[in-house]
Amino acid sequence: MERVALLGDAAIEVLAEHGMRGLTHRAVDTAAAVPAGSTSYYARTREALLELALTRMAELDTGDLPEAPDSVAKLTAGFLHAAITTGRTRTLARYEFALEATRRPALREIYDRIGARYRTQLKATMVALGSSDPERHARLMMAWCEGVMFDSLAGTGAADPPSLAELERSSEEVLRGIALAE
């Protein structure tokens, strides 16, 4: 594994386990089992460390998407299920970033730039589905997905998160609802 990816993965782990305050160059060195100062070599400042972790999360998220889904509902359900199961650590770290971005303009810019890729992809999906208002429908779908992930990891639904089958049914219903509302 490439050193930068290793450090990014370790930073994500530290964020998910210890929160934003626990994310230090030294903590990442320890989590990655690399010599002291290694993280600082690749990410000199705290902002650089945050960008390294956020960029790595985006790389990993992209890798989680199936190449040929049967349907948009199955793609959505698969992404959500991965986010609350095998990608749980990454999703928790992303929430740490989201909150910290409300206080750090430099991080907000990075977070928004990376997040815009997902919004652009989702808007293109809405266009392909024949949406009459793809911008608004993409926003609605994104908000629903964010709500499902938050509820399943940090909200009142954390004790009993939805199964893949439930997520598939719910995704179909939301997408059908968007089409019926037009």
PDB file of C-alpha atoms in Angstrom:
ATOM      1  CA  MET A   1       0.000   0.000   0.000  1.00  0.00           C
ATOM      2  CA  GLU A   2       1.302   3.410  -0.926  1.00  0.00           C
ATOM      3  CA  ARG A   3       2.463   5.485   2.067  1.00  0.00           C
ATOM      4  CA  VAL A   4       0.015   8.377   1.476  1.00  0.00           C
ATOM      5  CA  ALA A   5      -2.914   5.943   1.245  1.00  0.00           C
ATOM      6  CA  LEU A   6      -1.735   4.198   4.419  1.00  0.00           C
ATOM      7  CA  LEU A   7      -1.586   7.534   6.249  1.00  0.00           C
ATOM      8  CA  GLY A   8      -4.978   8.561   4.868  1.00  0.00           C
ATOM      9  CA  ASP A   9      -6.513   5.303   6.060  1.00  0.00           C
ATOM     10  CA  ALA A  10      -4.940   5.756   9.489  1.00  0.00           C
ATOM     11  CA  ALA A  11      -6.211   9.346   9.704  1.00  0.00           C
ATOM     12  CA  ILE A  12      -9.741   8.142   8.915  1.00  0.00           C
ATOM     13  CA  GLU A  13      -9.480   5.519  11.665  1.00  0.00           C
ATOM     14  CA  VAL A  14      -8.227   8.103  14.168  1.00  0.00           C
ATOM     15  CA  LEU A  15     -11.029  10.513  13.260  1.00  0.00           C
ATOM     16  CA  ALA A  16     -13.730   7.880  13.618  1.00  0.00           C
ATOM     17  CA  GLU A  17     -12.378   6.606  16.922  1.00  0.00           C
ATOM     18  CA  HIS A  18     -11.158   9.786  18.619  1.00  0.00           C
ATOM     19  CA  GLY A  19     -12.890  12.651  16.818  1.00  0.00           C
ATOM     20  CA  MET A  20     -11.376  15.788  15.376  1.00  0.00           C
ATOM     21  CA  ARG A  21      -9.480  16.669  18.554  1.00  0.00           C
ATOM     22  CA  GLY A  22      -7.776  13.294  18.538  1.00  0.00           C
ATOM     23  CA  LEU A  23      -6.497  13.720  14.995  1.00  0.00           C
ATOM     24  CA  THR A  24      -2.825  14.624  15.303  1.00  0.00           C
ATOM     25  CA  HIS A  25       0.204  13.835  13.200  1.00  0.00           C
ATOM     26  CA  ARG A  26       1.534  11.682  16.038  1.00  0.00           C
ATOM     27  CA  ALA A  27      -1.760   9.783  16.399  1.00  0.00           C
ATOM     28  CA  VAL A  28      -1.747   9.010  12.679  1.00  0.00           C
ATOM     29  CA  ASP A  29       1.884   7.844  12.863  1.00  0.00           C
ATOM     30  CA  THR A  30       0.919   5.497  15.684  1.00  0.00           C
ATOM     31  CA  ALA A  31      -2.223   4.194  13.956  1.00  0.00           C
ATOM     32  CA  ALA A  32      -0.304   3.609  10.722  1.00  0.00           C
ATOM     33  CA  ALA A  33       2.597   1.964  12.593  1.00  0.00           C
ATOM     34  CA  VAL A  34       5.116   4.207  10.853  1.00  0.00           C
ATOM     35  CA  PRO A  35       8.122   6.056  12.299  1.00  0.00           C
ATOM     36  CA  ALA A  36       7.396   9.281  14.179  1.00  0.00           C
ATOM     37  CA  GLY A  37       7.336  12.248  11.823  1.00  0.00           C
ATOM     38  CA  SER A  38       6.187  10.259   8.780  1.00  0.00           C
ATOM     39  CA  THR A  39       2.767  11.907   8.633  1.00  0.00           C
ATOM     40  CA  SER A  40       4.303  15.337   9.038  1.00  0.00           C
ATOM     41  CA  TYR A  41       6.584  14.628   6.074  1.00  0.00           C
ATOM     42  CA  TYR A  42       3.576  14.071   3.783  1.00  0.00           C
ATOM     43  CA  ALA A  43       1.204  16.553   5.401  1.00  0.00           C
ATOM     44  CA  ARG A  44       3.072  19.411   7.049  1.00  0.00           C
ATOM     45  CA  THR A  45       0.085  21.328   8.427  1.00  0.00           C
ATOM     46  CA  ARG A  46      -3.163  20.301  10.057  1.00  0.00           C
ATOM     47  CA  GLU A  47      -5.056  21.492   6.963  1.00  0.00           C
ATOM     48  CA  ALA A  48      -2.836  19.307   4.785  1.00  0.00           C
ATOM     49  CA  LEU A  49      -3.542  16.343   7.075  1.00  0.00           C
ATOM     50  CA  LEU A  50      -7.283  16.997   6.868  1.00  0.00           C
ATOM     51  CA  GLU A  51      -7.111  17.240   3.086  1.00  0.00           C
ATOM     52  CA  LEU A  52      -5.102  14.015   2.900  1.00  0.00           C
ATOM     53  CA  ALA A  53      -7.760  12.159   4.911  1.00  0.00           C
ATOM     54  CA  LEU A  54     -10.699  13.703   3.069  1.00  0.00           C
ATOM     55  CA  THR A  55      -9.171  12.952  -0.332  1.00  0.00           C
ATOM     56  CA  ARG A  56      -8.520   9.360   0.726  1.00  0.00           C
ATOM     57  CA  MET A  57     -12.145   8.994   1.839  1.00  0.00           C
ATOM     58  CA  ALA A  58     -13.317  10.170  -1.576  1.00  0.00           C
ATOM     59  CA  GLU A  59     -11.013   7.647  -3.282  1.00  0.00           C
ATOM     60  CA  LEU A  60     -12.361   4.822  -1.130  1.00  0.00           C
ATOM     61  CA  ASP A  61     -15.988   5.872  -1.635  1.00  0.00           C
ATOM     62  CA  THR A  62     -15.538   5.863  -5.405  1.00  0.00           C
ATOM     63  CA  GLY A  63     -14.115   2.367  -5.199  1.00  0.00           C
ATOM     64  CA  ASP A  64     -17.219   1.155  -3.342  1.00  0.00           C
ATOM     65  CA  LEU A  65     -19.614   1.901  -6.204  1.00  0.00           C
ATOM     66  CA  PRO A  66     -20.627  -1.121  -8.295  1.00  0.00           C
ATOM     67  CA  GLU A  67     -19.757  -0.795 -11.977  1.00  0.00           C
ATOM     68  CA  ALA A  68     -23.008  -2.159 -13.435  1.00  0.00           C
ATOM     69  CA  PRO A  69     -25.902  -1.901 -11.008  1.00  0.00           C
ATOM     70  CA  ASP A  70     -29.243  -3.445 -11.953  1.00  0.00           C
ATOM     71  CA  SER A  71     -30.986  -0.193 -11.081  1.00  0.00           C
ATOM     72  CA  VAL A  72     -30.439   3.177  -9.455  1.00  0.00           C
ATOM     73  CA  ALA A  73     -32.340   1.915  -6.412  1.00  0.00           C
ATOM     74  CA  LYS A  74     -29.958  -1.031  -6.036  1.00  0.00           C
ATOM     75  CA  LEU A  75     -26.950   1.243  -6.531  1.00  0.00           C
ATOM     76  CA  THR A  76     -28.271   3.617  -3.877  1.00  0.00           C
ATOM     77  CA  ALA A  77     -29.077   0.794  -1.468  1.00  0.00           C
ATOM     78  CA  GLY A  78     -25.673  -0.789  -1.994  1.00  0.00           C
ATOM     79  CA  PHE A  79     -23.896   2.498  -1.343  1.00  0.00           C
ATOM     80  CA  LEU A  80     -25.952   3.148   1.802  1.00  0.00           C
ATOM     81  CA  HIS A  81     -25.501  -0.367   3.105  1.00  0.00           C
ATOM     82  CA  ALA A  82     -21.746  -0.159   2.609  1.00  0.00           C
ATOM     83  CA  ALA A  83     -21.674   3.248   4.315  1.00  0.00           C
ATOM     84  CA  ILE A  84     -23.348   1.883   7.454  1.00  0.00           C
ATOM     85  CA  THR A  85     -21.574  -1.493   7.567  1.00  0.00           C
ATOM     86  CA  THR A  86     -18.158  -2.014   5.988  1.00  0.00           C
ATOM     87  CA  GLY A  87     -17.666   1.747   5.488  1.00  0.00           C
ATOM     88  CA  ARG A  88     -18.912   2.712   8.953  1.00  0.00           C
ATOM     89  CA  THR A  89     -15.556   4.123  10.061  1.00  0.00           C
ATOM     90  CA  ARG A  90     -15.292   6.264   6.952  1.00  0.00           C
ATOM     91  CA  THR A  91     -18.830   7.580   7.340  1.00  0.00           C
ATOM     92  CA  LEU A  92     -18.247   8.521  10.979  1.00  0.00           C
ATOM     93  CA  ALA A  93     -15.038  10.311   9.958  1.00  0.00           C
ATOM     94  CA  ARG A  94     -16.976  12.159   7.250  1.00  0.00           C
ATOM     95  CA  TYR A  95     -19.399  13.447   9.878  1.00  0.00           C
ATOM     96  CA  GLU A  96     -16.432  14.720  11.871  1.00  0.00           C
ATOM     97  CA  PHE A  97     -15.290  16.562   8.746  1.00  0.00           C
ATOM     98  CA  ALA A  98     -18.732  17.976   8.077  1.00  0.00           C
ATOM     99  CA  LEU A  99     -18.950  19.472  11.543  1.00  0.00           C
ATOM    100  CA  GLU A 100     -15.396  20.798  11.511  1.00  0.00           C
ATOM    101  CA  ALA A 101     -15.993  22.366   8.090  1.00  0.00           C
ATOM    102  CA  THR A 102     -18.637  24.602   9.660  1.00  0.00           C
ATOM    103  CA  ARG A 103     -15.830  26.217  11.697  1.00  0.00           C
ATOM    104  CA  ARG A 104     -12.895  26.151   9.254  1.00  0.00           C
ATOM    105  CA  PRO A 105     -13.300  27.967   5.935  1.00  0.00           C
ATOM    106  CA  ALA A 106     -10.272  26.217   4.399  1.00  0.00           C
ATOM    107  CA  LEU A 107     -11.720  22.810   5.231  1.00  0.00           C
ATOM    108  CA  ARG A 108     -15.176  23.908   4.029  1.00  0.00           C
ATOM    109  CA  GLU A 109     -13.692  24.635   0.612  1.00  0.00           C
ATOM    110  CA  ILE A 110     -12.057  21.187   0.401  1.00  0.00           C
ATOM    111  CA  TYR A 111     -15.130  19.403   1.753  1.00  0.00           C
ATOM    112  CA  ASP A 112     -17.440  21.211  -0.672  1.00  0.00           C
ATOM    113  CA  ARG A 113     -15.128  20.618  -3.647  1.00  0.00           C
ATOM    114  CA  ILE A 114     -15.025  16.891  -3.015  1.00  0.00           C
ATOM    115  CA  GLY A 115     -18.736  16.730  -2.182  1.00  0.00           C
ATOM    116  CA  ALA A 116     -19.619  18.537  -5.407  1.00  0.00           C
ATOM    117  CA  ARG A 117     -18.461  15.467  -7.337  1.00  0.00           C
ATOM    118  CA  TYR A 118     -21.149  13.357  -5.690  1.00  0.00           C
ATOM    119  CA  ARG A 119     -23.817  15.995  -6.295  1.00  0.00           C
ATOM    120  CA  THR A 120     -22.807  16.268  -9.959  1.00  0.00           C
ATOM    121  CA  GLN A 121     -23.003  12.479 -10.389  1.00  0.00           C
ATOM    122  CA  LEU A 122     -26.376  12.340  -8.685  1.00  0.00           C
ATOM    123  CA  LYS A 123     -27.719  15.206 -10.804  1.00  0.00           C
ATOM    124  CA  ALA A 124     -26.588  13.344 -13.946  1.00  0.00           C
ATOM    125  CA  THR A 125     -28.411  10.266 -12.677  1.00  0.00           C
ATOM    126  CA  MET A 126     -31.583  12.289 -12.187  1.00  0.00           C
ATOM    127  CA  VAL A 127     -31.262  13.619 -15.747  1.00  0.00           C
ATOM    128  CA  ALA A 128     -30.835  10.050 -17.038  1.00  0.00           C
ATOM    129  CA  LEU A 129     -33.971   9.020 -15.139  1.00  0.00           C
ATOM    130  CA  GLY A 130     -35.928  11.762 -16.898  1.00  0.00           C
ATOM    131  CA  SER A 131     -36.307  14.133 -13.963  1.00  0.00           C
ATOM    132  CA  SER A 132     -38.003  17.412 -14.798  1.00  0.00           C
ATOM    133  CA  ASP A 133     -36.000  19.127 -12.022  1.00  0.00           C
ATOM    134  CA  PRO A 134     -32.713  17.203 -11.660  1.00  0.00           C
ATOM    135  CA  GLU A 135     -31.046  19.763  -9.373  1.00  0.00           C
ATOM    136  CA  ARG A 136     -33.863  19.651  -6.828  1.00  0.00           C
ATOM    137  CA  HIS A 137     -34.344  15.900  -7.121  1.00  0.00           C
ATOM    138  CA  ALA A 138     -30.613  15.297  -6.639  1.00  0.00           C
ATOM    139  CA  ARG A 139     -30.727  17.478  -3.515  1.00  0.00           C
ATOM    140  CA  LEU A 140     -33.743  15.533  -2.218  1.00  0.00           C
ATOM    141  CA  MET A 141     -32.088  12.174  -2.881  1.00  0.00           C
ATOM    142  CA  MET A 142     -28.816  13.323  -1.288  1.00  0.00           C
ATOM    143  CA  ALA A 143     -30.670  14.557   1.808  1.00  0.00           C
ATOM    144  CA  TRP A 144     -32.550  11.272   2.109  1.00  0.00           C
ATOM    145  CA  CYS A 145     -29.309   9.280   1.817  1.00  0.00           C
ATOM    146  CA  GLU A 146     -27.563  11.496   4.381  1.00  0.00           C
ATOM    147  CA  GLY A 147     -30.505  11.068   6.737  1.00  0.00           C
ATOM    148  CA  VAL A 148     -30.471   7.285   6.417  1.00  0.00           C
ATOM    149  CA  MET A 149     -26.734   7.138   7.090  1.00  0.00           C
ATOM    150  CA  PHE A 150     -26.877   9.495  10.065  1.00  0.00           C
ATOM    151  CA  ASP A 151     -29.864   7.741  11.626  1.00  0.00           C
ATOM    152  CA  SER A 152     -28.219   4.336  11.120  1.00  0.00           C
ATOM    153  CA  LEU A 153     -24.896   5.339  12.689  1.00  0.00           C
ATOM    154  CA  ALA A 154     -25.491   8.150  15.161  1.00  0.00           C
ATOM    155  CA  GLY A 155     -29.238   8.585  15.392  1.00  0.00           C
ATOM    156  CA  THR A 156     -32.005   6.672  17.068  1.00  0.00           C
ATOM    157  CA  GLY A 157     -31.850   3.972  14.384  1.00  0.00           C
ATOM    158  CA  ALA A 158     -28.278   2.986  15.268  1.00  0.00           C
ATOM    159  CA  ALA A 159     -29.470   0.072  17.428  1.00  0.00           C
ATOM    160  CA  ASP A 160     -31.282  -1.492  14.464  1.00  0.00           C
ATOM    161  CA  PRO A 161     -29.916  -0.245  11.122  1.00  0.00           C
ATOM    162  CA  PRO A 162     -31.765  -1.216   7.940  1.00  0.00           C
ATOM    163  CA  SER A 163     -30.826  -4.322   5.974  1.00  0.00           C
ATOM    164  CA  LEU A 164     -29.777  -4.224   2.340  1.00  0.00           C
ATOM    165  CA  ALA A 165     -33.225  -5.516   1.331  1.00  0.00           C
ATOM    166  CA  GLU A 166     -34.946  -2.767   3.335  1.00  0.00           C
ATOM    167  CA  LEU A 167     -32.684  -0.156   1.791  1.00  0.00           C
ATOM    168  CA  GLU A 168     -33.493  -1.458  -1.700  1.00  0.00           C
ATOM    169  CA  ARG A 169     -37.244  -1.202  -1.038  1.00  0.00           C
ATOM    170  CA  SER A 170     -36.893   2.250   0.503  1.00  0.00           C
ATOM    171  CA  SER A 171     -34.702   3.506  -2.359  1.00  0.00           C
ATOM    172  CA  GLU A 172     -37.275   2.295  -4.872  1.00  0.00           C
ATOM    173  CA  GLU A 173     -40.047   4.050  -2.947  1.00  0.00           C
ATOM    174  CA  VAL A 174     -38.155   7.342  -2.753  1.00  0.00           C
ATOM    175  CA  LEU A 175     -37.293   7.242  -6.452  1.00  0.00           C
ATOM    176  CA  ARG A 176     -40.873   6.291  -7.335  1.00  0.00           C
ATOM    177  CA  GLY A 177     -42.098   9.154  -5.139  1.00  0.00           C
ATOM    178  CA  ILE A 178     -39.920  11.611  -7.024  1.00  0.00           C
ATOM    179  CA  ALA A 179     -41.406  10.418 -10.325  1.00  0.00           C
ATOM    180  CA  LEU A 180     -44.997  10.518  -8.991  1.00  0.00           C
ATOM    181  CA  ALA A 181     -44.590  14.025  -7.607  1.00  0.00           C
ATOM    182  CA  GLU A 182     -44.049  15.479 -11.072  1.00  0.00           C
TER     183      GLU A 182
END
